[in-house]
Amino acid sequence: MSEPTAARSQRKFPCEECPLAKKPVFRAFNDKELDFVSHFKRGELTVDKGATILAEGMRNPHLYTVLTGWGFRYKLLPDGRRQIVNYVMPGDLIGLQGTLMDEMQHSIETLSPMVLCVFERGKLMSLYRSFPDLAYDVTWLASREECMLDENLLSVGRRSAIERLAYLLAFLVDRAVATGVIDGAPPLLPLTQNHVADTLGLSLVHTNKTARRLAEHGLARWRDRGCEVLDVEGLATLARWETREGRQRPFI
Amino acid sequence: MSEPTAARSQRKFPCEECPLAKKPVFRAFNDKELDFVSHFKRGELTVDKGATILAEGMRNPHLYTVLTGWGFRYKLLPDGRRQIVNYVMPGDLIGLQGTLMDEMQHSIETLSPMVLCVFERGKLMSLYRSFPDLAYDVTWLASREECMLDENLLSVGRRSAIERLAYLLAFLVDRAVATGVIDGAPPLLPLTQNHVADTLGLSLVHTNKTARRLAEHGLARWRDRGCEVLDVEGLATLARWETREGRQRPFI
DNA sequence: CGCTTACTTGAGTCTGGTCAAACGGGGTGG
DNA sequence: CCACCCCGTTTGACCAGACTCAAGTAAGCG
C-alpha cells in the first residue's frame, strides 16, 4: 500500500470560492458556517490518477471532501478477490469510518486526478457542538451512502448480468451529471471493464461479453479507455430502475 | 402493504429502565440525555412476527429504535425479486432514511415479535441542537450500518455460495450474541432458507444444497424452523472473515 | 520497437438456476 | 380424532449463465 503521490499546495480553492458551492445541486453555507468550515479545513490534497487515498486497516486518517475527480471505494478478501462497493465523486465525504470507528474498513483509489479538502479529524466533534445543521448534513451524507449501497446490493444480488451493467452505468451517469464531474454528450465514464467486473461481482471475461451485448443494443460502448453511455433512459429501463438524484443536497 | 398488526401500550419500558442500557455492549446515557431521550420518545410499538414495520415508498414514517426482537431490511424489484440487505436487532435505529430523505427506500419486516421505541421525527433536529454527543451517536450508527453493508456486498459479489452462507451465519451469530437477542448454546437463528437465499443472492434450491454441505461439515444445521449454528469459528474461517463486534457502542 | 494495459473472442467446464415432485410437522376444520 | 393443507425443507434431473483458460488484437508509452 503506497502513500498517495500527493502534493500539498496552498489553497487553490478557498472555501469562499468552493467549486462545489457554485453548483446548483449543493446547498450553500451561511456566513457563520462558512467561517467555521474554512477553519475546519486544514488544507488541500491533490492526488494523481490511480493513487490510493485511504487503505483498509489504516488508523487515524483524515476526513476529506472530494472537490474534483473520481474514485472508487473497495474491499479485498485475503486471497485478493476485490469488490468495489461504491464510487466517489465531488461532494462526497470520505474517511468518516476511520474517524468514528477505530480503523478503515475499506480502501479508496482514484480513477482520475483528484483534489480533496482535508479536514481535521479531531474537530469533527466541535462541528457537532457548534453547528447542528452541519452535523445533520453529515448524517444525511452517511444515510445517502447507505441508500446507494442498498441499491448496489439489490443489483448484485438479484439482477442478471446485463441488468446489473445497465443499472451501474445509469446510476453512474446520473450521479456524475448531478455533480458535474462529467462533460461530454454522450457522457464518457473513466472506467475499465475490470472495475466494472469488480463492481458487479462478475468475471472480466463475462463482463466483456455483457458489454458487447449492450453495445449491440446501442445503449453503451467502450471507447478510449472509458465507457461511452449512449442511452441512459434505455439503460434505466432495462435495469428497471428509477433515478432519484437531482434534488439539492448538502456537503461539508 | 398492511399496517403492522400493532398494539400501542403504555410504556412497558420507561427510558430509565431501558433494557438496552442494561446490556454491557451499549453505552449508557447521562442524566440530561436520559431526560431528553425520554421526552424524545413518543411511545412503544409492539408488533407480531411477520409484520411489516416500514415499507418502501412510505412517507413520513417515524423513527424507531429496536428494543427486543429480530427483523430484516429488504428491497424489491418491480417483478418481485427480493434482496435482503441487512438484519435489524436490538439497539438498531431504523427509519432514519425516511426522516432525512423524502421517502423510505426499503422495507422492514419482523422475524419475531418485536418491541420498538417510537421517536418523534420532528424532534430529531432538536436532538442535534441540544445534544451533539447524541447526534454524533446517530451518525455513528449510520456509519456502522454502512460498514455492514460493505461487508455484505463483498460477500454477495465475491464469495462462493458456501463461503457466503458461512459468512452470513457467523455475522449474524456475532451480532446476535453481542446484542443479546440470542439465548441458547448452540445459538438458533430464526431464519428460513428462503430468507437466507434472498440475503445471499442465491436460489432457494441451491441455498438448501449449500446448507446441507455445511451440515455435513458439522458447522450448522436447520432445525425447528431455524438455523442452529454449531461452530462459529469454523464458519468464520471458511468465510475468511474476522469479527469486529464486541466493542461498546451507542444507541438512542 | 518492444512492453504493457485493456479489450476481444473461442472452447470447455462448472456453479448455480429452473422445474418438478415429495416429505414432514403443525395447525385447522369436519 | 382424522383428513387435509400449508409451509418449509429436501432431492433429482436437466439446463444455462457465468467462470477459467488461452490466445490474439489494438492502442499508448518509454
XYZ file of C-alpha atoms (C1' of nucleotides) in Angstrom:
564
model
C 0.000 0.000 0.000
C 1.857 3.109 -1.128
C 1.082 6.568 0.132
C -0.698 8.668 -2.441
C 1.808 10.513 -4.568
C 0.480 13.668 -3.080
C 1.484 17.264 -3.213
C 0.210 19.698 -0.621
C -0.497 23.049 -2.079
C -1.535 26.388 -0.794
C -5.251 26.675 -1.180
C -6.268 26.760 -4.772
C -9.828 26.595 -3.539
C -10.500 28.767 -0.506
C -13.876 27.917 0.982
C -15.256 31.265 -0.105
C -14.772 30.112 -3.664
C -15.530 26.466 -3.138
C -16.185 24.907 -6.545
C -18.933 22.801 -5.025
C -20.904 25.712 -3.632
C -21.236 27.095 -7.133
C -23.032 24.034 -8.394
C -26.791 24.070 -8.149
C -27.048 20.564 -6.629
C -25.277 21.671 -3.498
C -26.749 23.711 -0.736
C -24.710 26.811 0.146
C -23.403 27.692 3.607
C -24.390 30.745 5.563
C -21.657 33.143 6.702
C -21.025 31.644 10.105
C -20.896 28.153 8.703
C -18.550 29.284 6.000
C -16.288 30.794 8.588
C -16.266 27.609 10.658
C -15.733 25.337 7.713
C -12.801 27.351 6.469
C -11.130 26.826 9.845
C -12.193 23.203 9.946
C -10.450 22.809 6.620
C -6.830 22.087 7.124
C -5.606 22.073 3.576
C -5.941 20.541 0.165
C -4.669 17.286 -1.159
C -4.014 16.742 -4.826
C -3.540 13.162 -5.954
C -2.805 11.507 -9.270
C -4.946 9.073 -11.111
C -4.572 5.579 -9.702
C -3.489 6.706 -6.235
C -4.685 5.070 -3.035
C -6.159 7.726 -0.769
C -7.262 5.524 2.093
C -6.383 1.922 2.800
C -8.181 -0.817 4.713
C -6.705 -1.155 8.173
C -5.319 2.390 8.327
C -5.784 4.205 11.596
C -6.311 7.828 12.230
C -6.680 9.008 8.665
C -8.111 12.405 7.919
C -11.582 13.316 6.878
C -11.944 14.530 3.309
C -14.427 16.049 0.951
C -13.851 15.408 -2.727
C -13.635 18.672 -4.671
C -12.848 17.376 -8.129
C -12.281 13.984 -9.714
C -13.456 10.384 -9.485
C -12.557 7.391 -7.396
C -13.876 4.138 -6.062
C -14.240 2.503 -2.699
C -13.447 -1.206 -2.377
C -12.765 -4.122 -0.083
C -10.491 -7.120 -0.543
C -10.631 -10.743 0.568
C -7.371 -12.214 1.888
C -6.793 -14.061 -1.390
C -7.078 -10.897 -3.453
C -10.647 -11.012 -4.691
C -11.820 -7.418 -4.888
C -15.277 -5.919 -4.527
C -15.882 -2.306 -5.450
C -18.683 -1.164 -3.174
C -19.257 2.348 -4.475
C -17.778 5.243 -6.386
C -16.797 8.630 -5.001
C -17.446 11.935 -6.714
C -17.264 15.633 -5.856
C -19.193 16.488 -2.725
C -18.684 13.088 -1.150
C -17.363 12.993 2.379
C -14.841 10.196 2.838
C -12.949 8.762 5.761
C -15.817 9.107 8.207
C -15.483 5.449 9.172
C -11.858 5.997 10.051
C -12.970 8.783 12.341
C -15.891 7.075 14.014
C -14.647 3.506 14.145
C -11.130 2.501 15.004
C -9.743 1.839 11.585
C -10.717 1.986 7.939
C -12.710 -0.987 6.720
C -12.260 -0.190 3.059
C -9.812 1.416 0.651
C -10.257 4.248 -1.801
C -8.438 4.672 -5.078
C -8.705 7.412 -7.681
C -9.874 6.971 -11.273
C -8.698 10.430 -12.271
C -6.589 13.172 -10.740
C -8.409 14.351 -7.638
C -8.426 17.374 -5.368
C -9.626 16.849 -1.825
C -10.413 19.138 1.022
C -8.667 17.890 4.160
C -10.422 18.319 7.491
C -9.093 17.973 10.945
C -10.443 14.779 12.317
C -10.340 15.993 15.886
C -12.516 18.966 15.125
C -15.485 16.915 13.976
C -16.887 16.906 17.483
C -16.656 20.671 17.637
C -18.608 20.834 14.397
C -21.271 18.747 16.086
C -21.287 21.074 19.068
C -21.363 24.375 17.243
C -23.207 23.659 14.012
C -26.024 21.193 14.458
C -27.224 21.910 10.942
C -23.911 20.812 9.542
C -23.888 17.795 11.835
C -27.287 16.921 10.448
C -25.801 17.181 6.967
C -23.007 14.776 7.854
C -25.626 12.278 8.928
C -27.555 12.980 5.755
C -24.494 12.134 3.699
C -23.946 8.903 5.618
C -27.568 7.986 5.101
C -27.354 8.669 1.392
C -24.332 6.415 1.133
C -26.311 3.702 2.865
C -29.077 4.156 0.351
C -26.713 3.738 -2.573
C -25.238 0.619 -1.013
C -28.693 -0.887 -0.616
C -29.268 -0.341 -4.310
C -25.943 -1.855 -5.259
C -26.659 -4.855 -3.100
C -30.042 -5.330 -4.727
C -28.310 -5.172 -8.080
C -25.505 -7.601 -7.355
C -27.786 -9.989 -5.520
C -30.819 -10.081 -7.745
C -30.259 -8.631 -11.190
C -28.941 -10.561 -14.202
C -25.559 -9.630 -15.643
C -26.934 -7.342 -18.321
C -29.360 -5.674 -15.926
C -26.561 -5.093 -13.449
C -24.378 -3.470 -16.030
C -27.240 -1.325 -17.271
C -28.040 -0.273 -13.729
C -24.437 0.576 -12.922
C -23.980 2.753 -15.967
C -27.274 4.569 -15.498
C -26.502 5.077 -11.816
C -23.047 6.477 -12.501
C -24.134 8.816 -15.257
C -26.954 10.023 -13.092
C -24.637 10.879 -10.219
C -21.891 12.200 -12.435
C -24.207 14.559 -14.260
C -25.716 15.776 -10.997
C -22.312 16.547 -9.515
C -20.855 17.823 -12.729
C -17.852 15.518 -12.963
C -18.846 14.741 -16.473
C -18.837 16.901 -19.506
C -19.378 15.350 -22.905
C -22.558 14.310 -24.549
C -22.629 11.377 -24.729
C -21.011 11.077 -21.314
C -17.777 9.086 -21.008
C -17.164 7.221 -17.744
C -13.451 6.698 -16.930
C -13.867 3.028 -16.027
C -12.138 -0.085 -17.258
C -14.092 -3.295 -17.682
C -12.028 -4.580 -14.815
C -13.555 -2.014 -12.479
C -16.986 -2.866 -13.750
C -16.390 -6.577 -13.223
C -15.289 -5.982 -9.638
C -18.315 -3.785 -9.030
C -20.857 -6.208 -10.410
C -19.389 -9.367 -8.953
C -18.695 -10.817 -12.410
C -15.566 -12.111 -14.099
C -13.708 -9.875 -16.502
C -14.464 -12.083 -19.486
C -18.149 -12.267 -18.803
C -18.286 -8.546 -18.202
C -16.751 -8.018 -21.590
C -19.282 -10.250 -23.287
C -22.102 -8.493 -21.483
C -20.709 -5.118 -22.524
C -20.750 -6.261 -26.138
C -24.392 -7.167 -25.827
C -25.175 -3.688 -24.501
C -23.270 -2.223 -27.428
C -25.336 -4.285 -29.869
C -28.436 -2.732 -28.338
C -26.904 0.702 -28.906
C -27.008 1.555 -25.194
C -23.319 1.987 -24.417
C -19.902 1.098 -25.766
C -16.284 1.036 -24.686
C -14.044 3.627 -26.231
C -10.837 5.485 -25.411
C -10.356 3.608 -22.117
C -13.748 4.567 -20.882
C -17.388 3.734 -21.280
C -19.466 5.919 -23.516
C -23.065 5.902 -22.390
C -25.366 6.374 -25.346
C -28.823 5.947 -23.874
C -29.281 6.452 -20.130
C -33.035 6.117 -20.348
C -32.717 2.849 -22.198
C -30.293 1.550 -19.600
C -32.541 2.566 -16.729
C -35.498 0.845 -18.355
C -33.511 -2.324 -18.979
C -32.458 -2.355 -15.331
C -35.961 -1.448 -14.139
C -34.527 1.454 -12.199
C -35.760 4.913 -11.377
C -33.387 7.760 -10.746
C -33.581 9.685 -7.540
C -30.717 12.165 -7.844
C -31.208 15.759 -8.824
C -32.529 17.105 -5.563
C -30.498 19.651 -3.722
C -28.192 18.170 -1.193
C -25.700 19.276 1.439
C -21.929 18.895 1.576
C -19.287 19.789 4.094
C -48.771 -3.178 2.334
C -50.726 -3.674 5.505
C -50.165 -1.741 8.676
C -48.346 -3.762 11.251
C -50.822 -5.540 13.465
C -49.706 -3.320 16.230
C -50.848 -2.549 19.693
C -49.816 0.638 21.371
C -49.227 0.172 25.014
C -48.380 2.315 27.932
C -44.675 2.184 28.442
C -43.508 -1.205 29.461
C -40.003 0.114 29.109
C -39.554 3.621 30.517
C -36.193 5.027 29.428
C -34.949 4.865 32.985
C -35.259 1.116 32.765
C -34.322 0.734 29.122
C -33.489 -2.922 28.506
C -30.684 -1.838 26.185
C -28.903 0.333 28.728
C -28.517 -2.684 30.959
C -26.526 -4.593 28.408
C -22.784 -4.152 28.508
C -22.421 -3.552 24.753
C -24.359 -0.345 24.964
C -23.096 2.931 26.295
C -25.297 4.459 28.988
C -26.810 7.972 28.920
C -26.014 10.669 31.421
C -28.916 12.244 33.341
C -29.606 15.131 30.988
C -29.510 12.887 27.972
C -31.805 10.446 29.667
C -34.233 13.227 30.380
C -34.182 14.424 26.798
C -34.497 10.975 25.314
C -37.446 10.135 27.477
C -39.230 13.188 26.047
C -37.998 12.420 22.546
C -39.576 9.027 22.944
C -43.176 9.138 21.996
C -44.235 5.628 22.813
C -43.733 1.986 22.211
C -44.793 -0.177 19.352
C -45.286 -3.897 19.731
C -45.543 -5.907 16.540
C -46.077 -9.557 15.760
C -43.749 -11.860 13.947
C -44.019 -11.377 10.181
C -45.275 -7.801 10.362
C -44.111 -5.051 8.023
C -42.855 -2.121 10.086
C -41.757 0.146 7.286
C -42.472 -0.103 3.587
C -40.617 1.155 0.533
C -42.191 4.343 -0.722
C -43.778 5.303 2.603
C -43.546 8.927 3.550
C -43.271 10.468 6.947
C -42.756 7.354 8.943
C -41.438 7.556 12.481
C -38.003 6.930 13.742
C -37.561 3.801 15.846
C -35.078 2.022 17.999
C -35.480 -1.734 18.281
C -35.785 -2.780 21.911
C -36.372 -6.500 21.512
C -36.720 -8.904 18.602
C -35.365 -9.560 15.126
C -36.182 -8.307 11.679
C -34.773 -7.775 8.229
C -34.452 -4.891 5.831
C -35.083 -5.560 2.141
C -35.698 -4.103 -1.286
C -37.822 -5.403 -4.145
C -37.530 -5.238 -7.910
C -40.765 -4.487 -9.785
C -41.121 -8.156 -10.789
C -40.920 -9.327 -7.196
C -37.301 -10.395 -6.860
C -36.296 -9.634 -3.296
C -32.942 -8.750 -1.800
C -32.489 -8.697 1.951
C -29.835 -6.060 2.583
C -29.380 -6.420 6.319
C -30.928 -7.622 9.553
C -32.118 -5.484 12.428
C -31.573 -6.271 16.082
C -31.974 -4.525 19.429
C -30.201 -1.186 19.536
C -30.602 -0.536 15.815
C -32.056 2.787 14.807
C -34.439 2.406 11.899
C -36.360 4.784 9.690
C -33.620 7.387 9.525
C -33.810 7.399 5.736
C -37.465 8.202 5.884
C -36.616 11.169 8.060
C -33.682 12.510 6.104
C -34.736 11.682 2.573
C -38.232 12.062 1.246
C -39.436 8.533 1.435
C -38.343 5.091 2.528
C -36.172 3.260 0.034
C -36.530 -0.103 1.721
C -38.946 -2.153 3.777
C -38.539 -3.793 7.143
C -40.266 -6.951 8.292
C -40.034 -8.780 11.608
C -38.722 -12.307 12.141
C -40.012 -12.459 15.698
C -42.326 -10.385 17.868
C -40.679 -7.004 18.297
C -40.901 -4.050 20.640
C -39.810 -0.698 19.275
C -39.215 2.680 20.817
C -41.035 5.301 18.749
C -39.435 8.725 18.376
C -40.886 11.927 17.122
C -39.415 12.512 13.735
C -39.716 16.269 14.005
C -37.668 16.387 17.171
C -34.571 14.913 15.581
C -33.301 18.378 14.733
C -33.725 19.452 18.327
C -31.670 16.461 19.385
C -28.976 17.694 17.041
C -29.186 21.155 18.535
C -29.204 20.225 22.194
C -27.228 17.018 22.364
C -24.289 16.980 19.999
C -22.983 13.819 21.612
C -26.205 12.014 20.790
C -26.150 13.481 17.291
C -22.677 12.081 16.920
C -24.026 8.716 18.016
C -26.734 8.825 15.362
C -24.031 9.358 12.764
C -22.016 6.568 14.318
C -24.954 4.217 13.919
C -25.408 5.216 10.287
C -21.728 4.672 9.670
C -21.824 1.246 11.265
C -24.731 0.268 9.037
C -22.687 1.352 6.036
C -19.838 -0.809 7.238
C -22.073 -3.863 7.472
C -23.449 -3.212 4.007
C -19.943 -3.033 2.590
C -19.259 -6.442 4.065
C -22.462 -7.907 2.706
C -21.682 -6.532 -0.712
C -18.220 -8.057 -0.622
C -19.815 -11.338 0.305
C -22.531 -11.381 -2.324
C -20.202 -10.097 -5.015
C -17.088 -12.128 -4.412
C -17.620 -15.132 -2.186
C -18.732 -18.594 -3.343
C -22.101 -19.928 -2.208
C -20.724 -21.865 0.738
C -18.465 -19.008 1.834
C -21.393 -16.611 1.665
C -23.548 -18.804 3.799
C -20.736 -19.332 6.298
C -20.127 -15.598 6.445
C -23.795 -14.791 6.940
C -24.242 -17.215 9.789
C -21.063 -16.138 11.545
C -22.012 -12.490 11.073
C -25.495 -12.979 12.475
C -24.424 -15.008 15.472
C -21.750 -12.461 16.203
C -24.223 -9.587 16.215
C -26.933 -11.543 17.947
C -24.681 -12.586 20.779
C -23.343 -9.052 21.179
C -26.846 -7.588 21.419
C -28.246 -10.478 23.393
C -31.132 -11.420 21.113
C -29.973 -14.962 21.300
C -30.012 -17.368 24.138
C -29.246 -20.984 23.511
C -25.943 -22.688 23.066
C -25.706 -23.610 20.295
C -27.445 -20.450 19.061
C -30.582 -20.792 16.943
C -31.219 -18.142 14.278
C -34.929 -17.674 13.427
C -34.377 -17.712 9.663
C -35.894 -19.755 6.889
C -33.754 -20.877 3.981
C -35.853 -18.507 1.922
C -34.554 -15.547 3.888
C -31.032 -16.809 3.525
C -31.440 -17.253 -0.226
C -32.723 -13.695 -0.580
C -29.832 -12.405 1.503
C -27.112 -14.220 -0.389
C -28.474 -13.683 -3.879
C -28.942 -17.419 -4.417
C -31.922 -19.556 -5.396
C -33.814 -21.396 -2.710
C -32.836 -24.797 -4.070
C -29.174 -24.014 -4.239
C -29.265 -22.477 -0.784
C -30.697 -25.709 0.514
C -27.985 -27.786 -1.110
C -25.343 -25.453 0.258
C -26.878 -25.695 3.723
C -26.661 -29.471 3.525
C -22.996 -29.211 2.702
C -22.423 -27.034 5.776
C -24.293 -29.583 7.851
C -22.024 -32.362 6.554
C -19.064 -30.350 7.786
C -20.760 -30.091 11.178
C -20.826 -26.308 11.071
C -24.573 -25.611 11.137
C -27.880 -27.322 10.521
C -31.532 -26.446 10.048
C -33.835 -27.404 12.859
C -37.138 -26.316 14.312
C -37.674 -23.660 11.604
C -34.382 -22.030 12.356
C -30.690 -22.442 11.799
C -28.656 -23.955 14.583
C -25.088 -22.689 14.413
C -22.705 -25.322 15.710
C -19.282 -23.834 15.053
C -18.992 -20.077 14.620
C -15.213 -20.177 14.495
C -15.286 -22.789 11.784
C -17.758 -20.726 9.770
C -15.668 -17.584 10.116
C -12.577 -19.446 8.976
C -14.376 -20.947 5.996
C -15.556 -17.462 5.014
C -12.157 -15.930 5.730
C -13.791 -13.414 7.988
C -12.764 -11.695 11.186
C -15.288 -10.450 13.665
C -15.309 -6.873 14.721
C -18.274 -6.663 17.082
C -17.937 -6.672 20.810
C -16.805 -3.114 21.328
C -19.044 -0.798 23.260
C -21.367 1.166 21.102
C -24.001 3.853 21.412
C -27.742 3.702 20.882
C -30.513 6.247 21.006
C 10.275 -1.158 -31.365
C 9.167 -3.819 -27.693
C 6.342 -3.643 -23.445
C 2.309 -3.058 -21.021
C -2.506 -2.356 -20.415
C -7.119 -3.124 -21.827
C -10.290 -5.158 -24.740
C -11.869 -9.407 -27.590
C -13.007 -13.956 -28.712
C -13.474 -19.018 -28.534
C -13.694 -23.564 -26.227
C -14.747 -26.247 -22.493
C -16.224 -26.630 -17.588
C -18.818 -25.949 -13.527
C -21.501 -23.413 -10.334
C -25.765 -22.255 -9.600
C -30.677 -21.840 -11.687
C -35.174 -23.963 -13.036
C -38.658 -27.331 -12.912
C -40.884 -30.875 -10.643
C -42.065 -33.725 -7.020
C -42.130 -35.434 -2.454
C -41.769 -35.324 2.639
C -42.845 -33.932 7.356
C -44.639 -31.243 11.008
C -48.099 -28.061 12.791
C -52.484 -26.183 12.536
C -57.439 -26.400 11.356
C -61.989 -27.715 10.231
C -65.099 -31.564 9.767
C -59.572 -37.912 16.028
C -58.590 -37.729 11.441
C -58.008 -35.688 6.925
C -56.262 -32.047 4.721
C -53.448 -28.246 3.806
C -49.750 -25.210 4.097
C -45.211 -24.035 4.802
C -40.579 -25.026 4.786
C -37.241 -28.368 3.619
C -35.285 -31.949 0.606
C -33.963 -34.311 -3.635
C -33.221 -35.379 -8.563
C -32.853 -34.214 -13.450
C -31.689 -31.081 -16.605
C -30.287 -26.504 -18.327
C -27.925 -22.082 -18.691
C -25.393 -18.334 -17.161
C -21.048 -17.345 -15.685
C -16.147 -18.891 -14.930
C -11.465 -20.374 -16.427
C -8.013 -20.949 -19.619
C -5.901 -19.499 -23.567
C -4.726 -16.682 -27.200
C -4.947 -12.708 -30.035
C -5.580 -7.642 -31.119
C -5.172 -2.675 -30.557
C -3.597 1.461 -28.505
C -0.309 4.066 -25.692
C 4.320 4.718 -23.924
C 9.334 4.754 -22.932
